[in-house]
XYZ file of C-alpha atoms in Angstrom:
485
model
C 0.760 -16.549 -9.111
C 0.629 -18.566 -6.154
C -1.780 -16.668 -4.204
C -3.892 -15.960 -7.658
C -4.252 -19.576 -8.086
C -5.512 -19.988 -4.400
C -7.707 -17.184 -4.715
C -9.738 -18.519 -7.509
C -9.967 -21.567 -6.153
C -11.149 -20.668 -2.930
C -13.775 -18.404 -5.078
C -14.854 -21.547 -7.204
C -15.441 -23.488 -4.565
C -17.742 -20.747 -2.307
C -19.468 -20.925 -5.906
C -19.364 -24.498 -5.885
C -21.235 -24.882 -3.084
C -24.304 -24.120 -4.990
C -23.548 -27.505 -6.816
C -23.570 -29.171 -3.375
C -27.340 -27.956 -2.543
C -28.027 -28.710 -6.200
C -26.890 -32.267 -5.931
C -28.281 -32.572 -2.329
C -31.629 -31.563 -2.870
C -31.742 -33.459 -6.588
C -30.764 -36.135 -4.860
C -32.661 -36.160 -1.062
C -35.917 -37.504 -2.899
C -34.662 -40.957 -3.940
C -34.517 -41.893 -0.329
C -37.767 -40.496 0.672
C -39.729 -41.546 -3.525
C -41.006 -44.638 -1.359
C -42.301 -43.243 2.338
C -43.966 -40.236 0.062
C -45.948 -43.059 -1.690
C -47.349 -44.277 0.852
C -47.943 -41.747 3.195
C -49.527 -39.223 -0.105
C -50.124 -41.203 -2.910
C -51.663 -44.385 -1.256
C -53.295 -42.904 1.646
C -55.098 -40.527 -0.492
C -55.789 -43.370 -3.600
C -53.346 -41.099 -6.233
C -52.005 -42.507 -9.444
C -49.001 -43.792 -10.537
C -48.841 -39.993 -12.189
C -49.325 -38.200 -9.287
C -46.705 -40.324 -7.836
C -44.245 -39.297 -10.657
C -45.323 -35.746 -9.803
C -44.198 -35.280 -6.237
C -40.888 -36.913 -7.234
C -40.509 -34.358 -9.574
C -42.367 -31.478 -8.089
C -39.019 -29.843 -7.551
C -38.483 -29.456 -11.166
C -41.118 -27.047 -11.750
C -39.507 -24.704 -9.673
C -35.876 -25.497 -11.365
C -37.814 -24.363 -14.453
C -38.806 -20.942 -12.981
C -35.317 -20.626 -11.031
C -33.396 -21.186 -14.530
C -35.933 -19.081 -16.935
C -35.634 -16.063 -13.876
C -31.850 -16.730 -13.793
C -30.664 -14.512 -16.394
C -33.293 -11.614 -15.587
C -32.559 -11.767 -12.034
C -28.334 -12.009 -12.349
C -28.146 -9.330 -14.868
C -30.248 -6.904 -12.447
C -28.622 -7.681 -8.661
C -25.489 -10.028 -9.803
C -24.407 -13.222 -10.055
C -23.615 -13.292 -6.412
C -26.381 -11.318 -5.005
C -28.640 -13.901 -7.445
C -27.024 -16.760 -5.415
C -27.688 -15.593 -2.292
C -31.231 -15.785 -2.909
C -30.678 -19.419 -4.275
C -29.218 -19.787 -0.416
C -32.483 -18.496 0.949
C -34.799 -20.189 -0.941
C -32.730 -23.796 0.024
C -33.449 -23.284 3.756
C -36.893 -22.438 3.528
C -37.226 -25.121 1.516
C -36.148 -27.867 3.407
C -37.384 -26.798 6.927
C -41.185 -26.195 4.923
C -40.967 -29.926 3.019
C -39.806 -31.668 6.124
C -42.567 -30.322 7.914
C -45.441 -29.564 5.347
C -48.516 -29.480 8.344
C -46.941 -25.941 9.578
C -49.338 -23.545 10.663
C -52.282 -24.894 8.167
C -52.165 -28.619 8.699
C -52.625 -31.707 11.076
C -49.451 -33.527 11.609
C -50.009 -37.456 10.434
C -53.079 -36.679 8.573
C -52.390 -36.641 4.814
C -55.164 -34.918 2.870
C -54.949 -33.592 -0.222
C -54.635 -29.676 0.582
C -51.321 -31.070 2.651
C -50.786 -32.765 -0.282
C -50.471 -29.859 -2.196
C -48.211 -27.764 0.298
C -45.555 -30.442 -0.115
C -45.108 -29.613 -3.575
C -44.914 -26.182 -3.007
C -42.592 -26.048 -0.446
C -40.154 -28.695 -2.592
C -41.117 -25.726 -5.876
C -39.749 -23.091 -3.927
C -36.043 -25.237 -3.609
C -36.419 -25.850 -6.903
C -36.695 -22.798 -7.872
C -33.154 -22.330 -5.768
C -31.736 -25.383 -7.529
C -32.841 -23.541 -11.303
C -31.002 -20.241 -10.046
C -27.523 -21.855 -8.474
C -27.418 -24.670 -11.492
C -26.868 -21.872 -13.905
C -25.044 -18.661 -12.134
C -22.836 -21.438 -10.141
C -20.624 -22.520 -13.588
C -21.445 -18.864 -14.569
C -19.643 -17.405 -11.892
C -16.534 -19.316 -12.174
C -16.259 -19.121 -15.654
C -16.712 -15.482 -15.988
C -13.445 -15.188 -12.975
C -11.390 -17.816 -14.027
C -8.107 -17.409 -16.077
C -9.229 -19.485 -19.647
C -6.587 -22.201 -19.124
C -7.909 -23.660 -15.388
C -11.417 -22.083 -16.150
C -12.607 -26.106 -17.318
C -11.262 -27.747 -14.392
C -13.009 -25.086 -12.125
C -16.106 -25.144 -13.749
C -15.665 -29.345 -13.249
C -15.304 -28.849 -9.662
C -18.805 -27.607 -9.521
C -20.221 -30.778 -11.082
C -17.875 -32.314 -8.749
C -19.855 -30.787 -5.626
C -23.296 -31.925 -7.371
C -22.342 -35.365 -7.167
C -20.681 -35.077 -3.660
C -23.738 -33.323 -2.263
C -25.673 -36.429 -4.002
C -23.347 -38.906 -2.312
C -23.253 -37.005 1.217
C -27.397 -36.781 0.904
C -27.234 -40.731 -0.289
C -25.298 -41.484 3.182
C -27.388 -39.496 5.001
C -30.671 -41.032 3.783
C -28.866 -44.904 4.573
C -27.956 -43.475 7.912
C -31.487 -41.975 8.618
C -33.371 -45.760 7.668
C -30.502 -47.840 8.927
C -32.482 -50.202 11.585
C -35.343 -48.321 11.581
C -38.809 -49.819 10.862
C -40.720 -49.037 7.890
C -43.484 -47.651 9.704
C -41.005 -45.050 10.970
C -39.369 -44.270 7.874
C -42.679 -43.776 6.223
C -44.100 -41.806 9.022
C -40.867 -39.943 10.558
C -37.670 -40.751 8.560
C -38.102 -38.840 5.185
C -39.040 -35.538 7.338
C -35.173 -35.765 8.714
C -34.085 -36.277 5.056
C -35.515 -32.973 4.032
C -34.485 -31.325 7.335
C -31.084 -32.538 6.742
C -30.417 -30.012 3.976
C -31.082 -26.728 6.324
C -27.436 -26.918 7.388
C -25.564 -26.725 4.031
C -28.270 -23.945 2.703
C -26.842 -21.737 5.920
C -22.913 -22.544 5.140
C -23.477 -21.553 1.538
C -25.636 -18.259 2.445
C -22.605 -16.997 5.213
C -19.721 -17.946 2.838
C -21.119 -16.094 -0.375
C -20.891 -12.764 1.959
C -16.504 -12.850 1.562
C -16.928 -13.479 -2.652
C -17.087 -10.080 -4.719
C -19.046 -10.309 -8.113
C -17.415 -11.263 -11.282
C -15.337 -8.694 -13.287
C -17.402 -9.618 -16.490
C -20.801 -8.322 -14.839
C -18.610 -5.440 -13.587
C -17.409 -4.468 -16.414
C -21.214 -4.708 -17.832
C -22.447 -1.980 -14.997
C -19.200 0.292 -15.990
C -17.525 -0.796 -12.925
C -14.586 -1.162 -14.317
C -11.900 -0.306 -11.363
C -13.492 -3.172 -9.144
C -13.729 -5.272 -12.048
C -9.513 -4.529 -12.836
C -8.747 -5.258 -8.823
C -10.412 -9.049 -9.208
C -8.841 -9.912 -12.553
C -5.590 -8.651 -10.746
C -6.285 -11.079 -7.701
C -7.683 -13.730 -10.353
C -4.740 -13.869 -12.446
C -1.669 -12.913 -10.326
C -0.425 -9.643 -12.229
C -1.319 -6.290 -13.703
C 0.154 -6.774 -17.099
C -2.736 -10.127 -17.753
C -5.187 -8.545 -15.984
C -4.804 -5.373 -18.679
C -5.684 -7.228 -21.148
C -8.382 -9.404 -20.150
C -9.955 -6.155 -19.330
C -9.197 -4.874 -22.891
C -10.818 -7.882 -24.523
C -13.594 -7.764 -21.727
C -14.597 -3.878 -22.355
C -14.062 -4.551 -26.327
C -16.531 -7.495 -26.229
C -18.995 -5.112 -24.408
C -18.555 -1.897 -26.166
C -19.291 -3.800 -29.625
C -22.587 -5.223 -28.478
C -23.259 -1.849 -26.945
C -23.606 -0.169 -30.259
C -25.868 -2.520 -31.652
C -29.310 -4.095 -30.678
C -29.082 -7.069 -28.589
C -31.152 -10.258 -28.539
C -30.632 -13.818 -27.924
C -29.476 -14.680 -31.762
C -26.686 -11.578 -31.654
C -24.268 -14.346 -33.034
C -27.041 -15.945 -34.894
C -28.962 -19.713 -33.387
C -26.334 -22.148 -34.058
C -24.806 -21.075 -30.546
C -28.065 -21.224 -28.993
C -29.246 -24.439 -30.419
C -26.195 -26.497 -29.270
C -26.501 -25.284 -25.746
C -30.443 -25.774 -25.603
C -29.347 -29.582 -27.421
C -27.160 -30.309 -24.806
C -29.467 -29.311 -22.130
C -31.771 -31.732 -23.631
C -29.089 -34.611 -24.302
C -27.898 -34.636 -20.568
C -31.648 -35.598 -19.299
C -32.912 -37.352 -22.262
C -30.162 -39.979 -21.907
C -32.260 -41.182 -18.464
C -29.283 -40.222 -15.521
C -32.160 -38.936 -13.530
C -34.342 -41.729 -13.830
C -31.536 -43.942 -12.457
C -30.585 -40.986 -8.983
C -34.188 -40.477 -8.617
C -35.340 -44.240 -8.521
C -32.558 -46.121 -7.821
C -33.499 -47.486 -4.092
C -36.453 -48.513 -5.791
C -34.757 -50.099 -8.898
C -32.463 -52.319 -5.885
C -35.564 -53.367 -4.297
C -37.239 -54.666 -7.690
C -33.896 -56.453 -7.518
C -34.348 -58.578 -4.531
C -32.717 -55.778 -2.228
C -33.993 -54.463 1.292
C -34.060 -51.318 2.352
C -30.515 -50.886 3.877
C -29.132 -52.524 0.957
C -30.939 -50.758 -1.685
C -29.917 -47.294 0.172
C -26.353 -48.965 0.084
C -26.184 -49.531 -3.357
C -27.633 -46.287 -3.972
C -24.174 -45.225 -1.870
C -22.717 -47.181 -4.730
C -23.890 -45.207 -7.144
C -22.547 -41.919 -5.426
C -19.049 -42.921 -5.216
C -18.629 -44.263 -8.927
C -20.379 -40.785 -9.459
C -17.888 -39.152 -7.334
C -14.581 -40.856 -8.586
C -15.215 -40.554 -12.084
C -16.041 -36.644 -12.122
C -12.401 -36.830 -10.390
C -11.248 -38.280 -13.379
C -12.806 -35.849 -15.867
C -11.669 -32.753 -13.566
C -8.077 -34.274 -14.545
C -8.699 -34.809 -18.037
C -10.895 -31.999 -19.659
C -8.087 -29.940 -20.284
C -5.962 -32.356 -21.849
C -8.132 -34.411 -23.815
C -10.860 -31.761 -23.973
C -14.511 -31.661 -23.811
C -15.682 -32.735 -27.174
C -13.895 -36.096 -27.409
C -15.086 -36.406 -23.715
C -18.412 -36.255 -24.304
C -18.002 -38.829 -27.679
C -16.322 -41.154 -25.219
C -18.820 -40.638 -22.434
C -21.869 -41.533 -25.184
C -20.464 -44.509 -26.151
C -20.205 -45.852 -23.157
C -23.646 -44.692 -21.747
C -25.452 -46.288 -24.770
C -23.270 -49.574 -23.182
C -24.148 -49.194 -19.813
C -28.295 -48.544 -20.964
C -28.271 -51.357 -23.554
C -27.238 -53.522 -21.164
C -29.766 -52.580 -18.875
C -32.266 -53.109 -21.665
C -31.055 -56.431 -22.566
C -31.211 -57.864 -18.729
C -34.599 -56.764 -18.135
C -35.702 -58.207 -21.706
C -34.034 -61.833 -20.262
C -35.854 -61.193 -16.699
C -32.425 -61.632 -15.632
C -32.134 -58.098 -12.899
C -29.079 -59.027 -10.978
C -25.568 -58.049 -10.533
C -25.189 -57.712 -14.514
C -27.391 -55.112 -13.984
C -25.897 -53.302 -11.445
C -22.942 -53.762 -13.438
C -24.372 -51.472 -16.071
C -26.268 -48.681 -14.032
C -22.733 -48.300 -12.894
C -20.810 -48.822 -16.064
C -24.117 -45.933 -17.082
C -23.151 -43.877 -14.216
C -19.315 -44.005 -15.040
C -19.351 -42.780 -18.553
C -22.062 -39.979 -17.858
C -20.200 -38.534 -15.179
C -16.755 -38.734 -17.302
C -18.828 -36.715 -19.961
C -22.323 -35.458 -19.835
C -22.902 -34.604 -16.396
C -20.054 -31.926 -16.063
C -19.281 -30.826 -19.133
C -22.702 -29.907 -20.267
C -22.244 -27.074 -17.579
C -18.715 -26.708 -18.797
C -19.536 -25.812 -22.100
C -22.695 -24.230 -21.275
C -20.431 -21.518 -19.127
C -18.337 -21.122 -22.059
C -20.061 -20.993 -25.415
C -22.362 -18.154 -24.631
C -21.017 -14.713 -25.511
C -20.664 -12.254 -22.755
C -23.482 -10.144 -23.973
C -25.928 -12.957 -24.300
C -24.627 -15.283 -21.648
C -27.143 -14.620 -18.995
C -30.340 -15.188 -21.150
C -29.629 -17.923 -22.893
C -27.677 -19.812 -19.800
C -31.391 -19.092 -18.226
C -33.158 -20.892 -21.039
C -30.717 -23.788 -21.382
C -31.243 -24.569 -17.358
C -34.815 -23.801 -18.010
C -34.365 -26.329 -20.699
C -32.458 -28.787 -18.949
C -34.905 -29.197 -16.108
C -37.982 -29.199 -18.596
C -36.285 -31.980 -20.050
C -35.710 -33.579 -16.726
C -39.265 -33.253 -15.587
C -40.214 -35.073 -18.496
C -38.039 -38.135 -18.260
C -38.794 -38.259 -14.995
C -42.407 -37.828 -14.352
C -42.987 -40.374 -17.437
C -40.780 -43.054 -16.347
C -43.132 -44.883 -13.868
C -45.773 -44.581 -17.057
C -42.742 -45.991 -19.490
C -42.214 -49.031 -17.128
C -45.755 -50.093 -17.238
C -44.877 -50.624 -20.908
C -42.075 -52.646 -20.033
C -38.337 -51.935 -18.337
C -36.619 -53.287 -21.062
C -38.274 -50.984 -23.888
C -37.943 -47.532 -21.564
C -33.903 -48.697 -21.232
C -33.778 -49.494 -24.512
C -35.089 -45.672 -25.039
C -32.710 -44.302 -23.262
C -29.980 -46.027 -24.558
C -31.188 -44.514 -28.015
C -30.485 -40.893 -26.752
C -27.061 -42.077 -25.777
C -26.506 -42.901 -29.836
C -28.391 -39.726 -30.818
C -25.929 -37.594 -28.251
C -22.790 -39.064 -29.988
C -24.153 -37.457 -33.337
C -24.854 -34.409 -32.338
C -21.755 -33.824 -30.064
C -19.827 -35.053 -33.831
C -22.024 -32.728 -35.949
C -22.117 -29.420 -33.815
C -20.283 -29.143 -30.674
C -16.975 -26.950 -30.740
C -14.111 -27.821 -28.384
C -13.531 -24.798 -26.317
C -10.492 -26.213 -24.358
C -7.783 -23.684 -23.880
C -9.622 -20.392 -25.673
C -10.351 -17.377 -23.630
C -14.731 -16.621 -23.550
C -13.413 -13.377 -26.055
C -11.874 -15.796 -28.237
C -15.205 -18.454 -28.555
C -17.162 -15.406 -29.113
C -15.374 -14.310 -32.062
C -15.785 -18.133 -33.126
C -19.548 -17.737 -33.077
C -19.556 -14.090 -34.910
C -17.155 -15.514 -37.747
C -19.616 -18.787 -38.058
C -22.619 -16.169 -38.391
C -20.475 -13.697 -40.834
C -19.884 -16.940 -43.022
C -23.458 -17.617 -43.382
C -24.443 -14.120 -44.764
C -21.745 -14.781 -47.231
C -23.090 -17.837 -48.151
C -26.236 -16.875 -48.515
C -25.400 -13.844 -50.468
C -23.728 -15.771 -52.589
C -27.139 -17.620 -53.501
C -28.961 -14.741 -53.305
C -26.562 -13.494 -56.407
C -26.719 -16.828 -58.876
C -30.140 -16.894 -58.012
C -30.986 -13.180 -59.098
C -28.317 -14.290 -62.121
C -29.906 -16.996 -63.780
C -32.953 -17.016 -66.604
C -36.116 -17.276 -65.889
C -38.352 -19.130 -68.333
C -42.212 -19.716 -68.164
């Protein structure tokens, strides 16, 4: 049991790894939002919406990655799907450090260069859409059901270390430097930076085999019975995991498949808390925070330090949720965690209202940060690894990331628009969707804590089977009573 447990951890965290790259190159553009401005979007006389753009050029590809995710894991693999994510990360950051290669005068900003820049940051995103889907989708179709939620956790908890490593980094990078060097030189080394972690992850993915779900999908059932025996330390478990695996499979098999097999419910609350994980405004907060510190009074070391700040809170309390989601479990998690975002937000809201954008509210991006990363921030991958049945679990985890980064695109490319309005209003927002979240994690989300995928499956075909009953049941007063013109 031992060596099981070791080998599924050393799996997870290979897997993981796609979390770091998703958190470092999420992450890379809050240092270099400013130097972009004004070597693009000033130079060349751009909005304030183009400016929103290139911050979130990235996204568009993360919208592509996680709407190809599905097609493209179902046809080569999870694991052959994130080697590809590896690729497209290296590329990435060598292209967007240097955007003048081959076609292009270095220090001369046009708009054609202009252009290239968002490509090149597309094509990672388009890496970060493919690992921030079949990264929790690995690990939870390999992991034993009752570590399977701390696993999946550890991949949030390489997001937010990649964010933190890539928020050092960026301090490091500016730290004495002028701003005529940052602007010109220093964001190009921030991009650069994230070559070296896209190679690790490509080399380490080569000693991972695929996971004995997918396996047992393709009929490859002997390698799939060898990994559940590694996985979960003897032949007797891994038996009947397999069972339940090849029962789950042979059912679907006989009947047509589509994306409401176990009706919409299931699909609605993971495309909901796709949405509810952006909507409550955690990206507008990692994208802009060196520029939130400076419209504090900060410079440009100690905005970049307080953005470190922001990293370890971010770090420590996805710690703390690794520890707790399997005792206290992810739905009261997430109530907790919406409570005290709407906190954090209001407070936010309430400070810029009163002109009054000091250490109160740092207090509450951090007391913002806390809560979301206790709750929102990894178990919305949690559960979105979990609730999907097997059959169904590629497509719709492909829509929900497709989803997820729609919805981040949108808070983020409006919120320079929103703050024209007025900071305390677009908080205020924000802090809305925090109260919203809290209802619909009460209405609709199931806990999941403890239950094998098999098991939540069945939990999604009963729900269906009762609402056929129900509405036969109306169907038959209906057909039952008078009818009188």
């Amino acid at each position: 049991m031992k060596r099981s447990r070791t080998y599924i951890i050393f799996l997870s965290v290979i897997a993981a790894l796609g979390g770091l790259l998703f958190g470092y190159d999420t992450a890379v553009i809050s240092g270099a939002e400013q130097s972009l401005e004004v070597y693009f979007i000033d130079s060349l006389g751009l909005s304030k919406l183009f400016q929103g753009l290139t911050v979130s050029s990235a996204l568009i590809g993360c919208i592509a990655g996680g709407l190809m995710s599905g097609m493209i894991s179902d046809r080569i693999g999870r694991r052959n799907s994130l080697i590809v994510a590896a690729v497209l990360f290296f590329f990435s950051a060598l292209l967007s450090s240097s955007p003048e290669f081959l076609f292009f005068t270095k220090g001369e900003p046009t708009m054609g260069l202009f252009i290239m820049f968002n490509i090149y940051r597309i094509i990672g995103g388009i890496g970060v859409g493919l690992a921030s889907g079949l990264g929790p989708l690995y690990i939870s179709e390999t992991a034993p059901a009752k570590i399977r939620g701390k696993l999946v956790t550890l991949y949030n908890l390489a997001i937010i270390f990649g964010m933190l490593v890539v928020y050092i980094i960026n301090w490091r990078i500016v730290a004495g430097q002028s701003m005529s060097w940052i602007n010109d030189i220093g964001w190009r080394y921030m991009f650069a930076s994230e070559a070296i972690p896209a190679l690790l992850f490509f080399g380490l993915l080569f000693l991972v085999p695929e996971t004995p779900r997918y396996l047992v999908m393709k009929n490859k059932d002997k390698k799939a019975m060898n990994i559940l025996k590694k996985v979960n330390g003897s032949e007797e478990a891994a038996r009947e995991i397999y069972k339940n695996i090849r029962q789950a499979v042979d059912k679907l098999d006989k009947t047509k498949t589509s994306i409401f097999s176990y009706g919409k419910l299931v699909v609605s609350v993971g495309l909901l808390l796709a949405i509810a994980q952006q909507f409550v405004g955690i990206n507008v907060i990692l994208y802009y925070a060196p520029r939130i510190f400076a419209n504090m009074g900060a410079s440009s070391d100690s905005s970049m330090l307080q953005t470190i700040m922001i990293g370890v809170v971010n770090f420590i309390f996805v710690l703390i949720a690794l520890m707790f989601v399997e005792k206290v479990g992810r739905k009261r998690l997430l109530l907790i965690g919406s409570v005290g975002m709407a906190v954090g937000m209001f407070g936010i809201a309430a400070l810029s209202f009163a002109g009054s954008m000091g250490i109160g509210a740092l207090i509450s991006i951090l007391v913002f940060v806390a809560f979301y990363n206790l709750s929102f921030g990894p178990l919305t991958w949690v559960l979105a690894s979990e609730l999907f049945p097997n059959k169904i679990r590629g497509q719709v985890m492909a829509l929900t990331v497709a989803v997820n980064w729609g919805s981040n695109l949108l808070v983020s490319t409006t919120f320079p628009t929103l703050l024209e309005l007025g900071a305390g209003f677009t908080y205020g927002l924000y802090g809305l969707m925090c109260v919203l979240s809290f209802a619909f994690v009460w209405k609709l989300v199931p806990e999941t804590k403890g239950k094998t995928l098999e098991e939540i499956e069945q939990y999604w075909l009963s729900k269906q089977q009762k609402k056929k009953q129900t509405k036969e049941i109306g169907v038959k007063k209906l057909s039952g009573k008078k009818v009188s013109w």
